[in-house]
Structures are given as structure tokens and as C-alpha cells.
Short mmCIF file of C-alpha atoms and ligand atoms in Angstrom, two decimals:
data_model
loop_
_atom_site.label_atom_id
_atom_site.label_comp_id
_atom_site.label_asym_id
_atom_site.label_seq_id
_atom_site.Cartn_x
_atom_site.Cartn_y
_atom_site.Cartn_z
CA MET A 1 -33.89 57.18 50.15
CA ASP A 2 -37.58 56.79 49.65
CA LEU A 3 -38.01 57.49 45.93
CA ASP A 4 -40.65 56.56 43.42
CA ILE A 5 -38.39 55.36 40.60
CA PRO A 6 -40.08 54.79 37.21
CA PRO A 7 -39.87 51.19 35.93
CA GLY A 8 -36.75 50.55 33.86
CA PHE A 9 -35.08 53.78 34.99
CA GLU A 10 -31.35 53.42 34.41
CA PHE A 11 -28.63 54.52 36.85
CA GLY A 12 -25.00 54.83 35.87
CA VAL A 13 -21.77 56.76 36.17
CA ALA A 14 -19.89 58.72 33.52
CA THR A 15 -16.31 59.58 32.55
CA SER A 16 -14.50 60.87 29.46
CA SER A 17 -11.42 59.73 27.58
CA TRP A 18 -8.95 62.60 28.03
CA GLN A 19 -9.88 63.01 31.68
CA ILE A 20 -9.07 59.43 32.68
CA GLU A 21 -7.29 57.33 30.06
CA GLY A 22 -3.62 58.38 30.13
CA ASP A 23 -1.40 56.23 27.87
CA VAL A 24 -0.75 59.19 25.61
CA ALA A 25 1.98 57.21 23.81
CA GLY A 26 -0.65 54.68 22.73
CA ARG A 27 -2.68 57.15 20.69
CA GLY A 28 -2.46 60.14 18.37
CA ARG A 29 -2.08 63.61 19.87
CA CYS A 30 -5.14 65.70 20.56
CA ASN A 31 -5.92 69.39 21.02
CA TRP A 32 -5.88 69.02 24.82
CA ASP A 33 -2.35 67.55 24.76
CA ASP A 34 -1.25 70.62 22.81
CA PHE A 35 -3.22 73.02 25.02
CA ALA A 36 -1.67 71.46 28.14
CA GLN A 37 1.76 72.51 26.85
CA ILE A 38 0.82 76.20 27.02
CA PRO A 39 2.20 77.60 30.29
CA GLY A 40 -0.65 78.46 32.63
CA ALA A 41 -3.37 76.89 30.47
CA ILE A 42 -4.02 74.10 32.99
CA ILE A 43 -3.66 74.68 36.72
CA GLY A 44 -0.63 72.89 38.11
CA GLY A 45 0.63 72.06 34.61
CA ALA A 46 -1.32 68.77 34.54
CA THR A 47 -1.24 66.84 31.25
CA GLY A 48 -3.07 63.84 29.81
CA GLU A 49 -0.31 61.58 31.11
CA PRO A 50 -1.02 59.65 33.27
CA ALA A 51 -4.47 61.12 34.05
CA CYS A 52 -6.08 58.15 35.91
CA ASP A 53 -4.01 55.62 33.96
CA HIS A 54 -7.32 53.99 33.08
CA VAL A 55 -5.94 52.24 30.00
CA HIS A 56 -3.53 50.26 32.15
CA ARG A 57 -5.96 49.79 35.02
CA LEU A 58 -8.93 48.78 32.91
CA GLU A 59 -9.73 45.52 34.72
CA GLU A 60 -9.60 47.22 38.13
CA ASP A 61 -11.93 49.97 36.91
CA LEU A 62 -14.36 47.48 35.38
CA ASP A 63 -14.43 45.66 38.71
CA LEU A 64 -15.15 48.95 40.48
CA LEU A 65 -18.15 49.48 38.19
CA ALA A 66 -19.38 45.98 38.95
CA TRP A 67 -18.89 46.58 42.69
CA LEU A 68 -20.97 49.76 42.44
CA GLY A 69 -23.80 47.85 40.77
CA VAL A 70 -24.55 50.43 38.08
CA ASP A 71 -26.84 49.55 35.19
CA ALA A 72 -24.77 51.42 32.63
CA TYR A 73 -21.42 53.11 32.15
CA ARG A 74 -21.07 56.21 29.99
CA PHE A 75 -17.55 56.64 28.61
CA SER A 76 -16.16 58.47 25.61
CA ILE A 77 -14.08 57.10 22.79
CA SER A 78 -10.89 59.02 22.09
CA TRP A 79 -10.99 59.79 18.36
CA ALA A 80 -7.17 60.07 18.38
CA ARG A 81 -6.79 56.63 19.98
CA VAL A 82 -8.79 54.80 17.32
CA MET A 83 -7.84 57.05 14.38
CA PRO A 84 -4.52 58.66 15.30
CA GLN A 85 -4.50 61.26 12.51
CA GLY A 86 -8.22 62.05 12.84
CA SER A 87 -8.79 60.56 9.39
CA GLY A 88 -7.59 57.52 7.48
CA ASP A 89 -6.15 54.46 9.17
CA LEU A 90 -7.58 52.98 12.32
CA SER A 91 -5.25 51.92 15.14
CA ALA A 92 -5.38 48.21 16.01
CA SER A 93 -4.22 48.83 19.58
CA GLY A 94 -6.71 51.67 20.06
CA LEU A 95 -9.57 49.49 18.90
CA ASP A 96 -8.31 46.65 21.06
CA PHE A 97 -8.61 48.90 24.13
CA TYR A 98 -12.26 49.76 23.40
CA ASP A 99 -12.99 46.10 22.51
CA ARG A 100 -11.77 45.12 25.96
CA LEU A 101 -13.66 47.95 27.65
CA ILE A 102 -16.96 47.19 25.91
CA ASP A 103 -16.66 43.41 26.22
CA GLY A 104 -15.63 43.79 29.86
CA LEU A 105 -18.77 45.81 30.57
CA LEU A 106 -21.01 43.32 28.79
CA GLU A 107 -19.42 40.41 30.68
CA ARG A 108 -20.28 42.20 33.92
CA GLY A 109 -23.87 42.92 32.85
CA ILE A 110 -23.27 46.67 32.49
CA LYS A 111 -24.63 48.53 29.46
CA PRO A 112 -21.99 50.39 27.44
CA VAL A 113 -23.03 53.96 26.58
CA ALA A 114 -20.50 55.54 24.23
CA THR A 115 -19.90 59.21 23.47
CA LEU A 116 -17.95 59.82 20.28
CA PHE A 117 -16.63 63.29 21.07
CA HIS A 118 -15.98 64.64 24.54
CA TRP A 119 -13.74 67.58 23.54
CA ASP A 120 -10.50 65.79 22.55
CA LEU A 121 -9.99 66.58 18.86
CA PRO A 122 -7.10 64.91 17.00
CA SER A 123 -4.31 67.50 16.67
CA PRO A 124 -4.03 67.37 12.85
CA LEU A 125 -7.68 68.42 12.61
CA GLU A 126 -7.20 71.28 15.07
CA VAL A 127 -4.18 72.44 13.08
CA ALA A 128 -6.35 72.35 9.95
CA GLY A 129 -8.77 74.81 11.59
CA GLY A 130 -10.66 72.72 14.12
CA TRP A 131 -14.43 73.01 14.43
CA PRO A 132 -14.69 76.39 12.70
CA ASN A 133 -13.60 74.42 9.61
CA ARG A 134 -16.56 72.66 7.96
CA ASP A 135 -14.33 69.75 6.84
CA THR A 136 -14.01 68.62 10.47
CA ALA A 137 -17.71 67.71 10.44
CA TYR A 138 -17.26 65.31 7.51
CA LEU A 139 -14.20 63.70 9.10
CA PHE A 140 -16.19 63.22 12.30
CA ALA A 141 -18.87 61.39 10.30
CA ASP A 142 -16.23 59.03 8.85
CA TYR A 143 -14.95 58.31 12.35
CA ALA A 144 -18.51 57.77 13.63
CA GLN A 145 -19.21 55.33 10.82
CA ALA A 146 -16.08 53.33 11.66
CA MET A 147 -17.16 53.11 15.30
CA GLY A 148 -20.73 52.21 14.33
CA GLU A 149 -19.51 49.42 12.09
CA ARG A 150 -17.36 47.98 14.85
CA TYR A 151 -19.58 48.39 17.89
CA ALA A 152 -23.22 48.39 16.69
CA GLY A 153 -24.91 45.59 18.55
CA LYS A 154 -22.60 45.95 21.54
CA VAL A 155 -22.94 49.62 22.51
CA ASP A 156 -26.36 50.11 24.06
CA ARG A 157 -26.67 53.85 23.44
CA TRP A 158 -24.61 56.33 21.47
CA ALA A 159 -24.06 60.04 21.97
CA THR A 160 -22.44 61.89 19.10
CA LEU A 161 -21.19 64.89 21.10
CA ASN A 162 -20.83 65.90 24.70
CA GLU A 163 -21.68 69.55 25.51
CA PRO A 164 -20.90 71.19 22.16
CA TRP A 165 -21.33 74.58 23.87
CA CYS A 166 -18.07 73.98 25.75
CA SER A 167 -16.11 72.93 22.67
CA ALA A 168 -17.38 75.91 20.69
CA PHE A 169 -17.41 78.74 23.19
CA LEU A 170 -14.92 77.83 25.91
CA GLY A 171 -12.57 76.61 23.17
CA TYR A 172 -12.86 79.26 20.46
CA CYS A 173 -14.48 82.30 22.15
CA ALA A 174 -13.11 82.45 25.71
CA GLY A 175 -9.90 80.54 24.91
CA TYR A 176 -10.28 78.96 28.34
CA PHE A 177 -10.37 75.44 26.86
CA ALA A 178 -8.42 73.87 24.01
CA PRO A 179 -7.47 75.14 21.50
CA GLY A 180 -7.34 78.47 23.36
CA ARG A 181 -8.62 80.66 20.52
CA LYS A 182 -10.40 83.92 21.33
CA GLU A 183 -12.40 84.46 18.15
CA PRO A 184 -16.12 84.97 18.75
CA GLY A 185 -17.04 84.67 15.08
CA ALA A 186 -15.12 81.41 14.72
CA SER A 187 -16.79 80.09 17.86
CA LEU A 188 -20.23 80.45 16.26
CA ALA A 189 -18.98 78.61 13.17
CA ALA A 190 -17.64 75.91 15.50
CA ALA A 191 -21.04 75.55 17.20
CA TYR A 192 -22.76 75.22 13.83
CA HIS A 193 -20.26 72.68 12.46
CA LEU A 194 -20.46 70.64 15.65
CA ILE A 195 -24.19 70.17 15.15
CA LEU A 196 -23.60 69.48 11.47
CA ALA A 197 -21.07 66.81 12.51
CA HIS A 198 -23.65 65.39 14.90
CA GLY A 199 -26.31 65.15 12.17
CA LEU A 200 -23.95 63.59 9.65
CA ALA A 201 -22.80 61.09 12.28
CA ILE A 202 -26.38 60.15 13.19
CA GLU A 203 -27.04 59.24 9.56
CA ARG A 204 -23.86 57.16 9.28
CA LEU A 205 -24.33 55.43 12.63
CA ARG A 206 -27.89 54.48 11.76
CA ALA A 207 -26.78 53.14 8.37
CA ALA A 208 -24.13 51.08 10.18
CA GLY A 209 -26.84 49.44 12.30
CA ALA A 210 -26.20 51.36 15.53
CA ARG A 211 -29.32 52.01 17.62
CA ASN A 212 -30.38 54.50 20.33
CA LEU A 213 -28.66 57.52 18.88
CA GLY A 214 -28.56 60.89 20.61
CA ILE A 215 -26.56 63.91 21.71
CA VAL A 216 -25.68 65.36 25.12
CA LEU A 217 -26.10 69.09 25.76
CA ASN A 218 -25.51 71.26 28.79
CA VAL A 219 -28.69 73.27 28.73
CA ILE A 220 -28.45 75.78 31.57
CA PRO A 221 -31.51 77.63 32.86
CA VAL A 222 -30.80 81.35 32.52
CA ILE A 223 -32.49 83.66 35.03
CA ALA A 224 -32.64 87.46 34.70
CA GLU A 225 -32.15 88.87 38.19
CA THR A 226 -34.02 92.08 37.31
CA PRO A 227 -36.39 92.98 34.43
CA SER A 228 -33.67 95.34 33.18
CA MET A 229 -31.56 92.25 32.37
CA ASP A 230 -34.20 90.42 30.33
CA ALA A 231 -32.55 91.19 26.97
CA ALA A 232 -29.08 90.22 28.22
CA ALA A 233 -30.45 86.98 29.69
CA ARG A 234 -32.14 86.25 26.38
CA HIS A 235 -28.80 86.61 24.60
CA VAL A 236 -27.12 84.26 27.08
CA ASP A 237 -29.97 81.75 26.74
CA GLY A 238 -29.83 82.14 22.95
CA THR A 239 -26.15 81.25 22.65
CA GLN A 240 -26.05 78.77 25.53
CA ASN A 241 -29.24 76.84 24.81
CA ARG A 242 -31.54 77.84 21.96
CA LEU A 243 -28.83 77.93 19.32
CA PHE A 244 -28.26 74.19 19.79
CA LEU A 245 -31.88 73.24 20.44
CA ASP A 246 -33.22 75.16 17.44
CA LEU A 247 -30.62 73.66 15.10
CA LEU A 248 -31.54 70.18 16.33
CA ALA A 249 -35.23 70.99 15.94
CA GLY A 250 -34.74 72.01 12.29
CA ARG A 251 -35.43 75.68 12.87
CA GLY A 252 -31.95 76.94 12.00
CA ILE A 253 -30.20 79.70 13.96
CA PRO A 254 -32.72 81.55 16.18
CA ALA A 255 -33.60 84.93 14.61
CA ASP A 256 -32.67 86.89 17.74
CA VAL A 257 -29.26 85.16 17.95
CA ARG A 258 -28.60 85.92 14.28
CA GLU A 259 -29.25 89.56 15.05
CA SER A 260 -27.53 89.84 18.41
CA CYS A 261 -24.33 88.17 17.09
CA ALA A 262 -24.23 90.14 13.83
CA SER A 263 -21.38 92.26 15.19
CA VAL A 264 -19.08 89.20 15.30
CA THR A 265 -20.19 87.09 12.32
CA ASP A 266 -21.91 87.42 8.95
CA TRP A 267 -23.13 83.80 9.35
CA ALA A 268 -21.66 82.97 5.93
CA PHE A 269 -21.01 79.40 7.12
CA VAL A 270 -24.75 78.65 7.43
CA ARG A 271 -26.28 76.75 4.51
CA ASP A 272 -30.05 76.32 4.30
CA ALA A 273 -29.59 72.91 2.68
CA ASP A 274 -27.99 71.68 5.95
CA ASN A 275 -31.25 71.88 7.89
CA PRO A 276 -32.39 68.25 7.39
CA VAL A 277 -28.94 67.01 8.44
CA LEU A 278 -28.71 69.28 11.48
CA SER A 279 -32.10 67.99 12.59
CA ALA A 280 -31.55 64.30 11.75
CA PRO A 281 -34.03 62.36 13.94
CA ILE A 282 -32.58 61.34 17.30
CA ASP A 283 -33.79 58.64 19.68
CA TRP A 284 -32.91 60.44 22.89
CA ILE A 285 -31.28 63.58 24.24
CA GLY A 286 -28.96 63.92 27.21
CA GLU A 287 -28.74 66.79 29.65
CA ASN A 288 -25.66 67.45 31.79
CA TYR A 289 -27.04 69.47 34.67
CA TYR A 290 -24.92 71.19 37.27
CA THR A 291 -26.27 74.69 37.92
CA VAL A 292 -28.15 77.74 36.66
CA MET A 293 -26.96 81.10 35.33
CA ARG A 294 -28.21 84.30 36.96
CA VAL A 295 -27.77 87.41 34.88
CA ALA A 296 -27.44 90.65 36.85
CA GLU A 297 -26.67 94.32 36.19
CA PRO A 298 -23.02 94.86 35.37
CA GLN A 299 -20.74 96.41 37.96
CA ALA A 300 -17.63 98.31 37.00
CA GLY A 301 -14.74 95.88 36.56
CA ALA A 302 -16.75 92.81 37.57
CA THR A 303 -17.43 90.61 34.54
CA ALA A 304 -16.32 87.28 35.97
CA THR A 305 -17.42 85.53 39.16
CA ALA A 306 -15.82 82.68 41.03
CA ALA A 307 -18.17 80.40 39.10
CA ILE A 308 -16.08 78.54 36.54
CA ALA A 309 -17.32 79.03 32.96
CA GLN A 310 -19.72 81.81 33.96
CA ASP A 311 -17.93 84.71 32.37
CA SER A 312 -19.00 87.14 29.67
CA ALA A 313 -15.82 86.18 27.77
CA ASP A 314 -17.46 82.80 27.05
CA ILE A 315 -20.35 84.37 25.19
CA PRO A 316 -20.00 85.76 21.68
CA ALA A 317 -21.19 89.38 21.39
CA CYS A 318 -22.01 89.40 25.08
CA PRO A 319 -23.82 92.54 26.26
CA PRO A 320 -22.78 94.18 29.55
CA LEU A 321 -23.79 91.86 32.37
CA ARG A 322 -22.60 90.11 35.47
CA PHE A 323 -23.21 86.51 36.51
CA ALA A 324 -24.48 86.43 40.06
CA PRO A 325 -24.78 82.87 41.39
CA ARG A 326 -26.35 82.51 44.82
CA PRO A 327 -25.12 80.28 47.63
CA PRO A 328 -24.81 77.41 48.42
CA PHE A 329 -21.90 76.82 46.05
CA THR A 330 -19.85 73.82 45.03
CA GLU A 331 -16.07 74.10 44.77
CA MET A 332 -16.58 75.13 41.12
CA GLY A 333 -18.38 78.21 42.44
CA TRP A 334 -21.60 76.79 40.96
CA GLU A 335 -24.89 77.53 42.66
CA ILE A 336 -26.59 74.36 43.91
CA LEU A 337 -30.21 74.37 42.74
CA PRO A 338 -31.75 70.92 42.20
CA GLU A 339 -34.98 72.46 40.84
CA GLY A 340 -32.93 73.71 37.89
CA ILE A 341 -33.00 70.16 36.48
CA GLU A 342 -36.69 70.46 35.74
CA MET A 343 -36.21 73.92 34.24
CA ALA A 344 -33.59 72.48 31.88
CA LEU A 345 -35.75 69.49 30.96
CA ARG A 346 -38.66 71.82 30.24
CA LYS A 347 -36.56 73.91 27.87
CA ILE A 348 -35.41 70.79 26.03
CA THR A 349 -38.89 69.30 25.68
CA ASP A 350 -40.31 72.66 24.56
CA HIS A 351 -37.90 72.47 21.60
CA LEU A 352 -37.80 68.73 21.04
CA PRO A 353 -41.15 67.36 22.23
CA GLY A 354 -41.41 63.61 22.47
CA VAL A 355 -37.67 62.92 22.58
CA PRO A 356 -36.79 60.74 25.63
CA LEU A 357 -34.49 62.41 28.16
CA TRP A 358 -31.45 61.19 30.07
CA ILE A 359 -29.50 63.07 32.73
CA CYS A 360 -26.09 62.13 31.39
CA GLU A 361 -24.06 63.97 34.03
CA ASN A 362 -24.76 65.46 37.42
CA GLY A 363 -22.44 65.81 40.37
CA ALA A 364 -20.32 68.17 42.41
CA ALA A 365 -16.79 69.08 43.35
CA VAL A 366 -16.94 69.48 47.14
CA GLN A 367 -14.73 69.65 50.22
CA GLU A 368 -13.71 66.21 51.41
CA VAL A 369 -12.16 64.97 54.63
CA ILE A 370 -9.57 62.23 54.35
CA ASP A 371 -8.68 60.39 57.55
CA ASP A 372 -7.89 56.89 58.73
CA SER A 373 -11.54 55.91 58.54
CA GLY A 374 -11.96 56.82 54.86
CA ILE A 375 -12.79 59.66 52.49
CA HIS A 376 -15.79 61.58 53.69
CA ASP A 377 -17.82 63.69 51.24
CA PRO A 378 -21.18 64.32 52.92
CA MET A 379 -21.89 67.37 50.77
CA ARG A 380 -21.69 65.26 47.61
CA ILE A 381 -24.17 62.76 49.05
CA GLU A 382 -26.50 65.60 49.96
CA TYR A 383 -26.10 66.99 46.43
CA PHE A 384 -26.99 63.62 44.87
CA GLU A 385 -29.99 63.17 47.18
CA GLY A 386 -31.39 66.58 46.28
CA HIS A 387 -30.90 66.00 42.57
CA PHE A 388 -32.28 62.44 42.61
CA ARG A 389 -35.43 63.82 44.21
CA ALA A 390 -35.65 66.57 41.60
CA VAL A 391 -35.30 64.04 38.75
CA MET A 392 -37.99 61.77 40.18
CA ARG A 393 -40.27 64.78 40.73
CA ALA A 394 -39.79 65.70 37.07
CA ALA A 395 -40.65 62.12 36.06
CA GLU A 396 -43.81 62.26 38.21
CA ARG A 397 -44.77 65.50 36.49
CA GLY A 398 -44.65 63.80 33.13
CA PHE A 399 -41.13 64.37 31.79
CA ASP A 400 -39.98 61.28 29.92
CA VAL A 401 -36.72 61.02 31.83
CA ARG A 402 -35.24 57.54 31.64
CA GLY A 403 -31.88 57.57 33.32
CA TYR A 404 -29.32 59.34 35.52
CA TYR A 405 -25.52 59.20 35.38
CA ALA A 406 -23.43 60.50 38.24
CA TRP A 407 -20.39 62.55 37.27
CA SER A 408 -18.02 61.02 37.88
CA LEU A 409 -16.95 57.44 38.51
CA MET A 410 -13.59 58.72 39.72
CA ASP A 411 -11.56 61.84 40.37
CA ASN A 412 -9.97 62.93 37.13
CA LEU A 413 -8.41 65.74 35.16
CA GLU A 414 -10.93 68.55 35.43
CA TRP A 415 -9.80 70.21 32.20
CA ALA A 416 -8.31 73.70 32.75
CA SER A 417 -8.64 73.19 36.53
CA GLY A 418 -6.31 70.19 36.38
CA TRP A 419 -6.42 68.13 39.58
CA THR A 420 -7.68 71.03 41.72
CA LYS A 421 -11.40 70.19 41.42
CA GLN A 422 -12.66 66.69 42.04
CA PHE A 423 -16.05 65.20 41.14
CA GLY A 424 -15.30 61.49 41.65
CA ILE A 425 -17.20 59.15 43.92
CA VAL A 426 -13.98 57.14 43.88
CA HIS A 427 -10.83 58.96 44.97
CA VAL A 428 -7.79 58.69 42.71
CA ASP A 429 -4.38 59.54 44.06
CA PRO A 430 -2.83 61.50 41.16
CA ALA A 431 0.67 60.40 42.21
CA THR A 432 0.05 56.64 42.50
CA GLY A 433 -3.27 56.09 40.70
CA THR A 434 -4.63 54.24 43.74
CA ARG A 435 -8.42 54.12 43.75
CA THR A 436 -10.34 54.46 47.04
CA PRO A 437 -14.15 54.57 47.10
CA LYS A 438 -15.42 57.63 48.99
CA ASP A 439 -18.45 57.60 51.27
CA SER A 440 -20.52 58.74 48.27
CA ALA A 441 -19.53 55.59 46.35
CA ALA A 442 -20.71 53.40 49.21
CA TRP A 443 -23.88 55.49 49.43
CA TYR A 444 -24.57 55.10 45.69
CA ARG A 445 -23.85 51.38 45.87
CA ASP A 446 -26.26 50.93 48.78
CA PHE A 447 -28.88 53.02 47.01
CA LEU A 448 -28.60 50.93 43.84
CA ALA A 449 -28.67 47.64 45.76
CA ALA A 450 -31.78 48.68 47.71
CA ARG A 451 -33.84 49.39 44.59
CA PRO A 452 -36.92 47.18 44.27
O1 IFM B 1 -15.68 67.31 33.95
C1 IFM B 1 -16.70 67.88 33.20
C2 IFM B 1 -17.12 66.94 32.09
O2 IFM B 1 -16.05 66.60 31.27
C3 IFM B 1 -18.17 67.59 31.23
N1 IFM B 1 -19.27 68.11 32.02
C4 IFM B 1 -18.93 68.90 33.16
C5 IFM B 1 -17.92 68.18 34.04
C6 IFM B 1 -17.58 69.02 35.27
O3 IFM B 1 -17.05 70.25 34.90
#
């Protein structure tokens, strides 16, 4: 590919703990282990064991990363692996695993980028109320401090949270994700406490000497398909994007969101004194970009589309509407629109001007052909090419975008979809754990090697 890549631009791949690690016996239980026990919650009844058995295949996976030639690897730390009860004692074996992961990356010249929370909450904390409970935010800060004290100086960049929208609204409003609660008011409290947890953690990480501190959101451009849907689209944008961005920017809950969600919450959990914590200065912000949301006139009986996580049930106090993604689609039913990356970056920089940007996830679940000659995923390569171009165009137009991480290093447990949707550039056989690089992995490797 002929691309004008800014100097120092970082390329990597990303994964998350519950999706790949396995070795459930080696850690405390988490909300996703409990959710997976609910019949029908996860397609095919998949559980966190063995996932990709990453804990036992660590050396092989580190070698895969080195083979790819990535600059950085974004992984998440399982809170329940290092602190099995979610508070109190640390686990020596849990820490040993992350020591080996981080040291193994550094030995191979790959920058470790750690996310502290990618949706897997220790079970005791979920039982105590989960994210709608303010106490969870303080326990998260204690956990963050412990990680900062151990890994400052080794981890190159830290993200407090990954996509708090999903934890809050898919988890507590739609009940589609763990813990499966369908309580719109509680979901707004969860969103607020997640950002509080983030701010508290930033302060503790910085005090522990950790550097390059940020958060990863999934800002999704929201498009009203007709002028009649402007107000509905504003509500979707408010709960999906501006709620998080305004809290981080120190502006509190957006006035229109306060009003449009008044039917489901009295906002009693909001405290004005929290503002400086919620907006603790960050060094960077990550965007996980996959698609856009198109808001169209409702049709009788049609609230959900085939697009996963585009459903009015995900949105607290959602007005009548229909999501209407346009083809081409990925296997998630998500519209493919590379230009949406720039729309998302614009929204972020409008709220948080001057904060450097990273694309922390981007990728696609697509049809693949497996035959004797390999695993062929031309649509994924085409997806990456289109999105690489869009990122570089955004950089040329002045966005301070500094890196791109492909989702994902390997096929893994796609949450409620189980093993039915695959984003990996490396194939993982769920029965044997065997890793086989797909055509897209070879393509990425060649791309990275050919950089000037
Ligand atoms: O697999 C997820 C990941 O955990 C978070 N971002 C979106 C990906 C694809 O759905």
C-alpha cells in the first residue's frame, strides 16, 4: 500500500483478557464467567475456559507477535487474575503471568500497552452491585494503583477502561452483556461510576509513576436518516458519545441527556464535587472504530436490526426509532464505512481538543475460506486497507492520530456471540487451540515490514 505514514506512527494488534486467556482455575471468578452460566446468554454455550488458552500458550503467542513485526501489543489485565476477590490480596501467580507477558514483549522489542478493565469485573464486586455501585469505582482505583506500582516503567501506555459504553449499557440496560441486568436507570449510574473509576485510577497511576495514561471509548458517529429523526439521533449520540466525552471534558452530564433520561433516573448519583476527578487530565484517548449508527423512522415491530449492539434496548429512555445500517456489512451486521473514522475523531477532538488520538481497535468479522492452501480472508484485508487510508487521510487533515491497532491478534470469544463471529488475523481452532495465520496476518506482516 502506498501510504503517507506520519513519523513515529505506531502499529499494533489488540486482544482482551476474558476473550483469550482461559485458565479460569488460575484466577478469581468474574461477571462473564457467571453470565456464561445463564442458558442462552452466550451462543453455543461458550465459556471462558479454555478461550484461546493464551495463559498456557504465552510463549507461542509472543512469538507470533514478533513474527508479525508489530510495534506494540494492546492487551488487558484481568482484575480477577491479579486480585481474585476484586479487593485485598494480590495473587502471586496472576502477577507472575503478567510479568512474563510484559517482560516477554519487552525482550522482543514490542511495546506493552495495558488496559486495566475490558469488561471482566470480579464476581464479588458484581454481587455487591457492580458498576451502578459507587464503591466499585474506589476499588478499581486501588487495583489500578497496585498495577501502576508493579508495572510503571515497563508498560508503555495505559488505558483505564475499554469502551465503558458497552459495560454500562449492554451490561445493565440491554442485559445483552454481563451481568445481564435490564435496568436503564442503573445503567446510567454505571456509566457515571465507570468514568469516576477512570478519573480516580488516573490520579493513582500517575502518583505511582505510570506514564502515558488514557482511556478507550467507542465513539460512534450517529446519522439521522431524515430530519424527522434529528431529536432521536441526538438522544442516541448523547448516551453513546457525549455523555462520556462531556464527563471527561469536565462539563458533567450533557443538559439534553439529563432531560431526555429523566424518565429513568433522578441522577441522584451525580455529585458536583466529582467533576475534577471525572476530568482528570489524560495524555491520550483511544477510539475503537467499527461502524456508524443510522437512525431512521420506526416501523411497527422493527426495533432491532441484524447489526449486533444496534438496538433501542441498549439505549436508556430510547425514543421510537429504528437503526438502519446500509450495505456493505460485516458478519456482525455492521455497515462498513471507513470515512466514519474521521467523523469519530472529529467528535472526540471537538470535546477534548489537543489530546493525542489512537485507534485502539479496528477490524472485521468476515467470511473466510479454509482450504489446503491456507485461510483466505480477502474481505478483511480490503477492510484494513480502506481504514488505513482513512486514518492516514485524517492525519493529513491535521488530526493528531498516533497509532492503529488491529482487532484482533487472534480469533477469540466474541462475548455474547461466542465463537460464531471471528475478528482474528490469526485463526484459532477452538477445539485444539492451534494457531494458523490467515492471509490478513501475512498481509499485515508484509505491510509492516515494507514501512520506510
Ligand atoms: O471483541 C470486541 C472487543 O472486545 C471490544 N471492541 C469490539 C470488539 C468486536 O466486537
